[in-house]
Tab-separated table of C-alpha atoms in Angstrom:
chain	number	residue	atom	x	y	z
A	1	MET	CA	8.789	24.226	14.065
A	2	ASN	CA	5.233	22.844	14.123
A	3	GLY	CA	3.796	26.333	13.626
A	4	PHE	CA	5.935	26.770	10.516
A	5	ARG	CA	4.593	23.560	8.977
A	6	GLU	CA	0.979	24.461	9.741
A	7	ASP	CA	1.272	28.000	8.333
A	8	ASN	CA	-0.271	27.918	4.848
A	9	ARG	CA	-0.888	31.620	4.180
A	10	GLY	CA	1.321	31.679	1.068
A	11	ILE	CA	-0.404	28.807	-0.687
A	12	THR	CA	-3.118	30.936	-2.262
A	13	SER	CA	-0.703	33.391	-3.854
A	14	ILE	CA	1.409	30.537	-5.232
A	15	GLU	CA	-1.694	28.893	-6.667
A	16	ILE	CA	-2.766	32.134	-8.338
A	17	VAL	CA	0.670	32.617	-9.889
A	18	LEU	CA	0.708	29.020	-11.165
A	19	LEU	CA	-2.767	29.387	-12.672
A	20	LEU	CA	-1.713	32.593	-14.419
A	21	VAL	CA	1.387	30.906	-15.819
A	22	ILE	CA	-0.694	28.011	-17.138
A	23	LEU	CA	-3.264	30.392	-18.633
A	24	ILE	CA	-0.582	32.453	-20.384
A	25	ALA	CA	1.052	29.276	-21.718
A	26	LEU	CA	-2.266	28.066	-23.128
A	27	ILE	CA	-2.880	31.445	-24.750
A	28	VAL	CA	0.560	31.372	-26.375
A	29	ILE	CA	0.097	27.789	-27.590
A	30	PHE	CA	-3.389	28.356	-29.034
A	31	LYS	CA	-2.890	31.966	-30.173
A	32	ASP	CA	-3.841	31.312	-33.808
A	33	GLN	CA	-6.994	29.395	-32.952
A	34	ILE	CA	-8.062	32.039	-30.426
A	35	SER	CA	-7.552	34.859	-32.931
A	36	GLN	CA	-9.620	32.998	-35.555
A	37	ILE	CA	-12.467	32.529	-33.086
A	38	VAL	CA	-12.370	36.193	-32.075
A	39	ASP	CA	-12.296	37.326	-35.720
A	40	LYS	CA	-15.311	35.162	-36.565
A	41	ALA	CA	-17.183	36.457	-33.515
A	42	PHE	CA	-16.552	40.101	-34.422
A	43	ALA	CA	-17.533	39.451	-38.045
A	44	ALA	CA	-20.819	37.906	-36.889
A	45	ILE	CA	-21.447	40.781	-34.505
A	46	SER	CA	-20.791	43.439	-37.141
A	47	LYS	CA	-22.963	41.566	-39.691
A	48	ASN	CA	-25.850	41.380	-37.225
A	49	THR	CA	-25.376	45.018	-36.236
A	50	ASP	CA	-25.681	46.118	-39.860
A	51	ALA	CA	-28.896	44.100	-40.199
A	52	ILE	CA	-30.346	45.655	-37.050
A	53	LEU	CA	-29.409	49.238	-37.913
A	54	ASN	CA	-30.649	49.083	-41.525
């Protein structure tokens, strides 16, 4: 029984799954804000690319 309590091999996989669940939840909650930030970033990149190429 003591060996069972001291065995912690599954902790890392559980932690990874929990972190992924939290990350996905945050993405769903802040989806609109994230998409606005990404749109602004791509607009700035394309604007700067046009200035560099021309």
